[in-house]
Short mmCIF file of C-alpha atoms in Angstrom, two decimals:
data_model
loop_
_atom_site.label_atom_id
_atom_site.label_comp_id
_atom_site.label_asym_id
_atom_site.label_seq_id
_atom_site.Cartn_x
_atom_site.Cartn_y
_atom_site.Cartn_z
CA MET M 1 -28.61 -33.54 -48.74
CA TYR M 2 -30.33 -34.99 -46.07
CA ARG M 3 -27.05 -35.70 -44.29
CA LYS M 4 -25.83 -32.47 -44.96
CA ARG M 5 -29.54 -30.94 -43.46
CA LEU M 6 -28.93 -33.51 -40.50
CA LYS M 7 -25.45 -32.09 -39.64
CA GLN M 8 -26.56 -28.64 -39.85
CA LYS M 9 -29.45 -29.69 -37.52
CA VAL M 10 -27.08 -31.32 -34.87
CA LEU M 11 -24.65 -28.31 -35.03
CA LEU M 12 -27.72 -25.70 -34.48
CA LEU M 13 -28.62 -27.92 -31.43
CA VAL M 14 -25.32 -28.14 -30.20
CA CYS M 15 -24.72 -24.34 -30.35
CA LEU M 16 -28.34 -24.00 -28.44
CA THR M 17 -27.19 -26.36 -25.77
CA GLY M 18 -24.00 -24.54 -25.24
CA PHE M 19 -25.61 -21.13 -25.14
CA LEU M 20 -28.32 -22.48 -22.56
CA ILE M 21 -25.47 -23.73 -20.59
CA LEU M 22 -23.80 -20.67 -20.39
CA LEU M 23 -26.64 -18.85 -19.22
CA VAL M 24 -27.22 -21.16 -16.33
CA ALA M 25 -23.59 -20.67 -15.65
CA ARG M 26 -23.93 -17.15 -15.68
CA GLY M 27 -26.31 -17.36 -12.73
CA PRO M 28 -25.72 -15.20 -9.23
CA GLY M 29 -21.78 -15.53 -8.18
CA GLY M 30 -21.10 -17.64 -11.54
CA PHE M 31 -19.53 -14.90 -13.92
CA PRO M 32 -15.95 -15.94 -15.10
CA GLU M 33 -13.82 -13.46 -13.20
CA LYS M 34 -12.49 -11.76 -16.25
CA GLU M 35 -15.67 -11.09 -17.83
CA ALA M 36 -16.92 -9.44 -14.73
CA GLU M 37 -13.78 -7.81 -13.81
CA GLU M 38 -15.88 -4.63 -13.06
CA GLY M 39 -18.46 -6.39 -11.46
CA GLU M 40 -22.15 -6.27 -11.37
CA ARG M 41 -24.03 -4.04 -9.13
CA LEU M 42 -27.63 -3.31 -7.66
CA VAL M 43 -29.58 -0.82 -6.00
CA LEU M 44 -31.86 -1.88 -3.29
CA PRO M 45 -35.23 -0.12 -3.14
CA GLU M 46 -35.26 3.01 -1.68
CA ASP M 47 -38.12 2.17 0.68
CA GLU M 48 -36.00 -0.68 2.19
CA GLU M 49 -34.63 0.59 5.10
CA ALA M 50 -30.51 -0.71 5.92
CA GLN M 51 -28.00 -0.03 8.47
CA GLU M 52 -25.35 -1.08 5.46
CA PRO M 53 -24.48 0.33 1.94
CA ALA M 54 -27.37 0.20 -0.23
CA GLU M 55 -25.25 -0.76 -3.70
CA VAL M 56 -23.69 -4.26 -3.72
CA PHE M 57 -20.38 -5.22 -5.35
CA SER M 58 -20.68 -9.04 -6.78
CA LEU M 59 -17.11 -10.04 -6.98
CA PRO M 60 -15.33 -11.66 -5.30
CA GLY M 61 -18.32 -12.12 -2.98
CA ALA M 62 -19.27 -12.13 0.57
CA ASP M 63 -17.86 -16.02 1.15
CA ALA M 64 -14.57 -14.92 -0.76
CA ARG M 65 -11.44 -16.80 0.25
CA ILE M 66 -7.70 -15.20 0.02
CA ARG M 67 -4.85 -16.89 -0.45
CA VAL M 68 -1.73 -15.34 1.68
CA LEU M 69 1.58 -16.57 1.23
CA LEU M 70 3.69 -16.56 4.34
CA LEU M 71 6.91 -15.58 4.53
CA SER M 72 9.61 -16.46 7.01
CA ASP M 73 11.36 -14.64 9.84
CA GLU M 74 13.95 -13.43 7.28
CA GLY M 75 11.71 -12.59 4.90
CA SER M 76 11.99 -15.18 2.38
CA ILE M 77 9.10 -17.05 0.46
CA TYR M 78 10.95 -20.54 1.60
CA HIS M 79 10.78 -21.96 4.97
CA GLU M 80 13.09 -24.66 6.14
CA LYS M 81 10.31 -27.30 7.67
CA ALA M 82 6.66 -27.52 6.38
CA GLU M 83 5.22 -25.63 9.27
CA THR M 84 4.30 -22.89 11.41
CA GLU M 85 4.98 -21.68 14.74
CA LYS M 86 1.85 -19.65 14.69
CA ASP M 87 -1.66 -20.99 14.52
CA TYR M 88 -3.72 -20.01 11.45
CA PRO M 89 -7.46 -19.95 10.57
CA GLY M 90 -8.49 -21.62 7.24
CA GLU M 91 -6.43 -24.19 5.56
CA LEU M 92 -2.46 -24.55 5.08
CA GLN M 93 -0.87 -25.63 1.70
CA TYR M 94 2.69 -26.77 1.32
CA TYR M 95 4.53 -26.70 -2.04
CA GLU M 96 8.01 -28.46 -1.24
CA GLU M 97 10.87 -26.60 -3.41
CA GLU M 98 14.62 -27.02 -4.20
CA GLU M 99 15.02 -23.88 -1.68
CA GLY M 100 12.54 -25.12 0.78
CA TRP M 101 8.80 -25.17 1.74
CA VAL M 102 6.56 -22.69 0.54
CA ILE M 103 3.65 -22.38 2.85
CA VAL M 104 0.18 -20.61 1.36
CA ASN M 105 -2.72 -20.03 4.00
CA GLU M 106 -6.28 -20.04 2.30
CA VAL M 107 -8.75 -17.87 4.64
CA PRO M 108 -12.04 -16.79 4.49
CA LEU M 109 -11.64 -12.92 3.98
CA GLU M 110 -13.54 -11.90 7.07
CA GLU M 111 -10.91 -13.91 9.13
CA TYR M 112 -8.11 -12.64 7.17
CA LEU M 113 -9.46 -9.00 8.04
CA CYS M 114 -9.64 -10.11 12.12
CA ARG M 115 -6.02 -10.60 11.99
CA VAL M 116 -4.95 -8.05 9.55
CA VAL M 117 -6.78 -5.20 11.49
CA PRO M 118 -4.79 -5.33 14.68
CA SER M 119 -1.66 -5.93 13.42
CA GLU M 120 -1.91 -2.76 11.21
CA MET M 121 -3.75 -0.39 13.72
CA PRO M 122 -3.60 -0.36 17.56
CA SER M 123 -6.62 -2.50 19.01
CA GLY M 124 -7.03 0.43 21.67
CA TYR M 125 -7.92 3.26 18.96
CA ALA M 126 -11.30 4.79 18.71
CA GLN M 127 -14.02 2.08 17.48
CA GLU M 128 -14.87 4.17 14.71
CA ALA M 129 -11.31 4.63 13.53
CA LEU M 130 -10.84 0.92 13.82
CA LYS M 131 -14.02 0.79 11.24
CA ALA M 132 -12.48 2.71 9.25
CA GLN M 133 -9.30 0.50 9.24
CA ALA M 134 -11.55 -2.36 8.60
CA VAL M 135 -13.13 -1.02 5.56
CA CYS M 136 -9.80 0.02 4.12
CA ALA M 137 -7.97 -3.35 4.68
CA ARG M 138 -11.14 -5.37 3.57
CA THR M 139 -10.86 -3.20 0.16
CA TYR M 140 -7.18 -3.37 -0.34
CA ALA M 141 -7.82 -6.85 0.18
CA VAL M 142 -10.67 -7.09 -2.64
CA TRP M 143 -8.37 -5.27 -5.01
CA GLN M 144 -5.43 -7.27 -4.45
CA MET M 145 -7.59 -10.28 -4.99
CA GLN M 146 -8.47 -9.35 -8.62
CA GLU M 147 -4.99 -11.10 -9.60
CA TYR M 148 -2.12 -12.95 -7.99
CA ALA M 149 0.80 -11.58 -6.37
CA TYR M 150 2.12 -15.09 -6.25
CA PRO M 151 0.85 -16.85 -9.23
CA GLU M 152 2.98 -19.83 -9.48
CA TYR M 153 0.99 -20.54 -5.65
CA GLU M 154 -2.00 -19.02 -6.87
CA ALA M 155 -1.66 -16.67 -3.74
CA HIS M 156 -3.01 -12.82 -3.66
CA VAL M 157 -0.87 -11.49 -1.21
CA ASP M 158 2.12 -12.32 1.29
CA ASP M 159 1.85 -11.50 4.97
CA SER M 160 4.38 -8.58 4.86
CA THR M 161 4.30 -4.77 4.87
CA SER M 162 4.55 -5.06 1.11
CA TYR M 163 0.55 -5.56 1.16
CA GLN M 164 -0.81 -5.81 4.44
CA VAL M 165 0.63 -7.40 7.72
CA TYR M 166 -1.20 -10.60 8.88
CA ASN M 167 -1.06 -12.19 12.03
CA ASN M 168 1.18 -10.47 13.58
CA ILE M 169 -1.05 -9.79 16.61
CA GLU M 170 -3.82 -12.45 16.99
CA SER M 171 -7.47 -10.93 16.67
CA GLN M 172 -8.43 -9.01 19.18
CA GLN M 173 -12.19 -8.04 20.66
CA THR M 174 -12.25 -4.63 19.70
CA THR M 175 -11.14 -5.01 16.18
CA ASP M 176 -12.99 -8.19 15.54
CA GLN M 177 -16.09 -5.94 16.36
CA ALA M 178 -15.17 -3.35 13.83
CA VAL M 179 -14.91 -6.12 11.28
CA ARG M 180 -18.14 -7.67 12.25
CA ASP M 181 -19.83 -3.98 12.00
CA THR M 182 -18.41 -3.08 8.81
CA ALA M 183 -18.88 -6.77 7.25
CA GLY M 184 -18.47 -7.24 3.66
CA GLN M 185 -18.25 -3.19 3.03
CA ILE M 186 -15.56 -1.92 0.67
CA MET M 187 -14.99 1.45 -1.34
CA LEU M 188 -16.08 1.93 -4.56
CA TYR M 189 -14.37 4.69 -7.13
CA GLU M 190 -16.51 4.36 -10.96
CA ASP M 191 -17.82 0.90 -9.96
CA ARG M 192 -14.10 -0.54 -9.13
CA PRO M 193 -12.41 -1.03 -5.39
CA VAL M 194 -10.04 1.30 -4.73
CA LYS M 195 -6.34 0.96 -3.82
CA ALA M 196 -7.09 1.90 -0.27
CA TYR M 197 -3.42 2.92 0.84
CA TYR M 198 -3.04 4.05 4.50
CA PHE M 199 -0.08 5.05 6.76
CA ALA M 200 0.77 6.01 10.59
CA THR M 201 0.84 9.59 10.64
CA SER M 202 0.71 12.94 8.18
CA CYS M 203 2.95 15.72 8.17
CA GLY M 204 0.09 18.00 7.34
CA ALA M 205 -0.25 16.93 3.99
CA THR M 206 -0.68 13.55 1.85
CA THR M 207 0.42 12.63 -1.81
CA ASP M 208 -0.51 10.53 -4.63
CA GLU M 209 0.70 7.17 -5.91
CA ASN M 210 3.10 8.67 -8.35
CA ILE M 211 5.72 8.06 -5.15
CA TRP M 212 5.83 4.31 -6.41
CA GLU M 213 7.42 3.63 -9.67
CA GLU M 214 4.28 1.81 -10.70
CA GLY M 215 1.86 4.43 -9.60
CA ASP M 216 -0.32 6.26 -11.90
CA ARG M 217 -2.14 9.14 -10.03
CA THR M 218 -4.59 9.11 -13.29
CA LEU M 219 -5.99 5.94 -12.32
CA THR M 220 -6.47 6.62 -8.76
CA PRO M 221 -7.70 10.22 -8.35
CA TYR M 222 -9.36 9.38 -5.22
CA ILE M 223 -5.95 9.28 -3.22
CA SER M 224 -5.16 12.75 -4.67
CA GLY M 225 -2.58 14.53 -2.39
CA ARG M 226 -4.08 17.32 0.00
CA MET M 227 -3.35 19.35 3.02
CA VAL M 228 -4.70 17.38 6.15
CA ASP M 229 -6.03 20.36 8.08
CA ASP M 230 -9.32 21.81 9.40
CA GLY M 231 -9.99 23.77 6.11
CA GLU M 232 -10.96 22.85 2.79
CA ALA M 233 -8.41 20.45 0.71
CA GLY M 234 -5.68 22.50 -0.44
CA ASP M 235 -5.11 25.75 0.34
CA GLY M 236 -3.38 26.57 -2.56
CA LYS M 237 0.59 25.77 -1.42
CA ASP M 238 2.67 24.28 -4.25
CA LEU M 239 4.54 21.83 -2.12
CA THR M 240 6.22 20.72 -5.19
CA ASP M 241 8.41 23.66 -4.95
CA GLU M 242 11.20 23.23 -2.82
CA GLU M 243 11.32 26.70 -1.01
CA THR M 244 7.40 26.44 -0.45
CA PHE M 245 8.09 22.62 0.98
CA ALA M 246 11.05 23.77 3.23
CA ALA M 247 8.84 26.54 4.67
CA PHE M 248 6.10 24.08 5.51
CA ILE M 249 7.97 21.44 6.84
CA ARG M 250 9.95 23.52 9.29
CA LYS M 251 6.99 25.05 11.11
CA LYS M 252 3.89 23.38 12.96
CA HIS M 253 0.75 24.69 11.70
CA ALA M 254 -2.20 25.51 14.01
CA GLY M 255 -4.78 23.97 12.04
CA ASP M 256 -3.35 20.50 11.36
CA LEU M 257 -5.21 17.61 12.39
CA GLU M 258 -2.04 15.54 13.70
CA ILE M 259 -0.18 18.85 15.26
CA SER M 260 0.38 16.88 18.73
CA GLU M 261 1.49 13.65 17.57
CA PRO M 262 4.97 12.22 17.86
CA TRP M 263 5.89 11.85 14.25
CA TYR M 264 4.14 15.12 12.97
CA ARG M 265 7.73 16.60 13.02
CA TRP M 266 11.10 15.00 13.65
CA SER M 267 14.82 15.57 12.87
CA CYS M 268 17.81 13.64 12.75
CA TYR M 269 21.53 14.03 11.60
CA VAL M 270 22.85 11.43 9.15
CA PRO M 271 26.66 11.79 8.68
CA LEU M 272 28.20 11.13 5.23
CA GLY M 273 29.70 7.60 6.07
CA GLN M 274 25.77 6.48 6.80
CA ILE M 275 24.80 7.54 3.55
CA LYS M 276 27.99 5.40 2.19
CA ALA M 277 27.03 2.46 4.05
CA ASN M 278 23.41 2.67 3.12
CA VAL M 279 24.45 2.80 -0.57
CA GLU M 280 26.50 -0.05 -0.29
CA LYS M 281 24.14 -2.13 1.45
CA TRP M 282 20.71 -1.14 -0.80
CA ALA M 283 21.58 0.48 -3.71
CA ARG M 284 22.88 -2.30 -6.21
CA GLN M 285 19.73 -4.50 -4.40
CA ARG M 286 17.37 -1.75 -5.40
CA ALA M 287 18.80 -1.52 -8.86
CA GLN M 288 17.90 -5.29 -9.71
CA ARG M 289 14.27 -4.80 -8.18
CA THR M 290 13.37 -1.58 -10.06
CA GLU M 291 13.48 0.02 -13.76
CA GLN M 292 13.92 3.94 -12.98
CA GLY M 293 14.46 3.56 -9.28
CA ILE M 294 18.44 3.43 -8.83
CA LEU M 295 20.67 4.76 -12.03
CA LEU M 296 24.10 5.91 -12.13
CA GLN M 297 24.66 8.74 -14.30
CA GLU M 298 27.02 8.10 -17.23
CA GLY M 299 27.69 10.98 -19.43
CA ASP M 300 24.59 12.50 -20.69
CA GLY M 301 22.60 9.15 -19.77
CA CYS M 302 21.92 6.83 -17.28
CA ARG M 303 22.28 2.90 -16.58
CA ARG M 304 21.52 0.35 -13.85
CA MET M 305 23.85 0.71 -11.15
CA GLU M 306 25.99 -2.47 -11.33
CA GLU M 307 28.79 -1.49 -8.83
CA ASP M 308 28.64 -1.70 -5.03
CA SER M 309 29.75 1.54 -4.27
CA ILE M 310 30.26 5.32 -5.68
CA GLY M 311 32.84 6.03 -2.94
CA GLU M 312 32.93 8.80 -0.79
CA ILE M 313 29.69 10.63 -0.37
CA THR M 314 30.27 14.21 -1.40
CA GLU M 315 26.69 15.70 -2.04
CA ALA M 316 23.19 14.74 -1.56
CA ARG M 317 20.13 17.03 -3.08
CA ILE M 318 16.61 16.66 -3.81
CA THR M 319 15.80 17.46 -7.18
CA GLU M 320 12.30 16.60 -7.61
CA ARG M 321 9.05 16.68 -5.23
CA ASN M 322 5.64 14.73 -5.81
CA THR M 323 2.50 15.72 -4.60
CA GLY M 324 2.41 17.16 -1.04
CA GLY M 325 6.09 17.51 -1.04
CA ALA M 326 7.12 13.81 -0.69
CA ALA M 327 10.60 13.46 -2.36
CA GLN M 328 10.63 12.03 -5.60
CA GLU M 329 14.14 12.33 -6.71
CA MET M 330 17.52 12.86 -5.16
CA ILE M 331 20.67 13.01 -6.23
CA LEU M 332 23.86 11.38 -4.68
CA SER M 333 27.28 12.48 -5.79
CA GLY M 334 30.10 10.29 -4.73
CA THR M 335 34.12 10.19 -5.36
CA GLU M 336 33.52 7.69 -7.76
CA GLY M 337 30.03 8.39 -9.43
CA THR M 338 26.76 9.93 -9.08
CA LEU M 339 23.22 8.05 -8.44
CA ARG M 340 19.82 9.54 -9.61
CA ILE M 341 17.51 8.00 -7.04
CA ARG M 342 13.88 7.77 -7.83
CA TYR M 343 10.63 7.01 -5.58
CA GLU M 344 10.32 7.97 -1.99
CA TYR M 345 11.10 4.27 -0.71
CA ASN M 346 14.36 4.17 -2.29
CA ILE M 347 15.34 7.55 -0.87
CA ARG M 348 14.40 6.87 2.45
CA LEU M 349 16.42 4.01 2.32
CA MET M 350 19.56 5.97 0.87
CA LEU M 351 19.14 8.26 4.20
CA GLY M 352 18.15 5.71 6.72
CA LEU M 353 19.71 5.76 10.25
CA PRO M 354 19.77 2.31 11.76
CA GLY M 355 20.17 2.47 15.28
CA GLY M 356 20.70 6.29 15.04
CA ALA M 357 18.43 8.68 16.99
CA ILE M 358 15.40 10.39 15.96
CA HIS M 359 13.95 13.60 17.95
CA LYS M 360 10.46 13.72 17.67
CA ASN M 361 7.42 16.19 17.92
CA ASP M 362 6.62 15.46 21.44
CA GLY M 363 10.37 15.70 22.74
CA THR M 364 11.56 12.29 23.14
CA ASP M 365 13.90 10.53 20.68
CA GLY M 366 12.93 7.17 18.95
CA GLU M 367 15.37 4.72 17.28
CA GLY M 368 16.11 5.18 13.31
CA GLY M 369 15.86 2.26 11.10
CA ASP M 370 17.03 1.51 7.50
CA LEU M 371 14.27 3.65 6.41
CA LEU M 372 14.02 7.40 7.23
CA PRO M 373 10.43 8.12 8.72
CA SER M 374 9.29 9.44 6.07
CA GLY M 375 9.69 11.17 2.46
CA TYR M 376 8.76 14.40 3.74
CA PHE M 377 11.92 16.23 4.56
CA VAL M 378 14.57 18.82 3.92
CA LEU M 379 18.02 18.42 3.84
CA GLU M 380 20.50 21.09 5.64
CA PRO M 381 24.38 20.44 5.23
CA VAL M 382 26.66 20.28 8.40
CA THR M 383 30.39 21.23 8.05
CA GLU M 384 33.15 20.62 10.13
CA ASP M 385 36.12 22.32 9.49
CA GLY M 386 34.84 23.87 6.31
CA VAL M 387 34.44 20.23 4.96
CA LEU M 388 30.91 18.62 4.59
CA ALA M 389 30.02 16.12 7.47
CA GLY M 390 26.41 14.95 6.92
CA TYR M 391 23.05 16.29 6.99
CA GLU M 392 20.59 17.67 9.45
CA ILE M 393 17.26 16.56 8.25
CA PHE M 394 14.26 18.18 9.26
CA GLY M 395 10.61 16.07 8.39
CA GLY M 396 7.68 15.03 9.16
CA GLY M 397 4.97 12.41 9.24
CA LEU M 398 5.52 8.58 9.47
CA GLY M 399 5.28 6.40 6.66
CA HIS M 400 4.48 6.86 2.77
CA GLY M 401 1.91 9.25 3.09
CA ALA M 402 -0.65 8.14 0.58
CA GLY M 403 -4.29 7.75 1.38
CA MET M 404 -5.52 7.47 5.09
CA SER M 405 -3.71 8.75 8.01
CA GLN M 406 -4.19 5.94 10.59
CA ASN M 407 -3.55 8.67 13.41
CA GLY M 408 -5.54 11.40 11.55
CA ALA M 409 -8.49 8.60 11.48
CA ARG M 410 -8.04 7.89 15.27
CA ILE M 411 -8.28 11.89 16.18
CA MET M 412 -11.13 12.26 14.17
CA ALA M 413 -12.99 9.31 15.40
CA GLU M 414 -12.08 11.20 18.80
CA GLN M 415 -13.73 14.20 17.79
CA GLY M 416 -17.00 12.01 17.07
CA GLU M 417 -16.55 11.59 13.34
CA ASP M 418 -17.80 8.32 12.23
CA TYR M 419 -15.90 5.67 10.08
CA GLU M 420 -18.01 7.02 6.85
CA SER M 421 -17.06 10.29 7.53
CA ILE M 422 -13.29 9.46 7.85
CA LEU M 423 -13.31 7.63 4.74
CA HIS M 424 -14.62 10.46 2.53
CA TYR M 425 -12.32 12.81 4.29
CA PHE M 426 -9.23 10.65 2.94
CA TYR M 427 -10.49 9.07 0.04
CA ARG M 428 -12.06 11.48 -2.67
CA GLU M 429 -15.53 11.19 -4.42
CA ILE M 430 -15.83 7.24 -3.24
CA ARG M 431 -18.81 5.33 -2.05
CA LEU M 432 -19.70 2.19 0.10
CA ALA M 433 -20.84 -0.84 -1.35
CA ILE M 434 -21.27 -4.36 0.20
CA LEU M 435 -19.93 -7.77 -0.97
CA GLN M 436 -22.58 -9.87 -1.90
#
């Protein structure tokens, strides 16, 4: 009986000791990441004056370090040598694999931003626009730091446009200042960091994240589509309707914020031969990376494309649009099959014009690339001797169109708006907090 009671006392003592250790471990900055996923936040006393957001966000912390996987010049995760041509802050870690070397840069978050902001926005832009970009970039990084994009190397992101471009341009005085002036500031929605998407130029409307296969607009209401003009958000136009969107995109609208921007409106001609070449280059590759993005129609159903071609292209038509008018689904018919292509990135690839001419809003021509400038466009058939030869494409905007328009931010800053006003304009019902 005595031994039994002794064992019970020892067990109780062990439990109490474990509980005390847990309490100590959960001091400031000591919460396990999974248990504190939504973060702890505090409100400073109202009588305490501060030039920064009063609310704080405890994870990942002001001294956070982000791990960035560096891609090779060819876009691969593997490098031939365990070395880099550029200089990087922080620490470089090397992993030897059969295919080559994997390089990860672990760097303090604020130093990372000093090489992201100038790589994503021209350093000559108005300072308030650069500050808005700094907050966006920091928020997006914090959101990505909730998990690893490359778990085998514990890397949160890579340095490409798939996440944020990093160290393509070295730190600049103006962008460094923007990072310092907004040090630690991020955007929150319902106590969590937002997915702070941004893009180059709007066509007068923005979209939501359902333009991507993994997107779920119900989880990100702060980037719901809107009309980017001087009026109130939205003006009653249903731009998911083909006829309504066609009338919208073919005109310039006096109230549009970016009406004078080169990429506000654009047009190009894409021959059927180019569309066929795009399909043969990209369709099978993209089909391997997406569940529903590239499907070959077969009877009443569809299957993932495994062929290299659908033959000669006979028709292209947009069958669905997302919020704001972004192309969501396109049917490509060929002599050897029909493709159902979903999501703006895949659609833009199939209509890309590498080396071709894109006629811009300011009367100049830009060189086309693998991607059509945006997913905001309409197709107009062009025939030769009564036979379809290609499509004249009338479009607007540059980039995916979700979140903050960078040139829109620049124009607002030039008009006297501060960075907080800019952020609240493009992201609904968000608030600023600061990493602690």
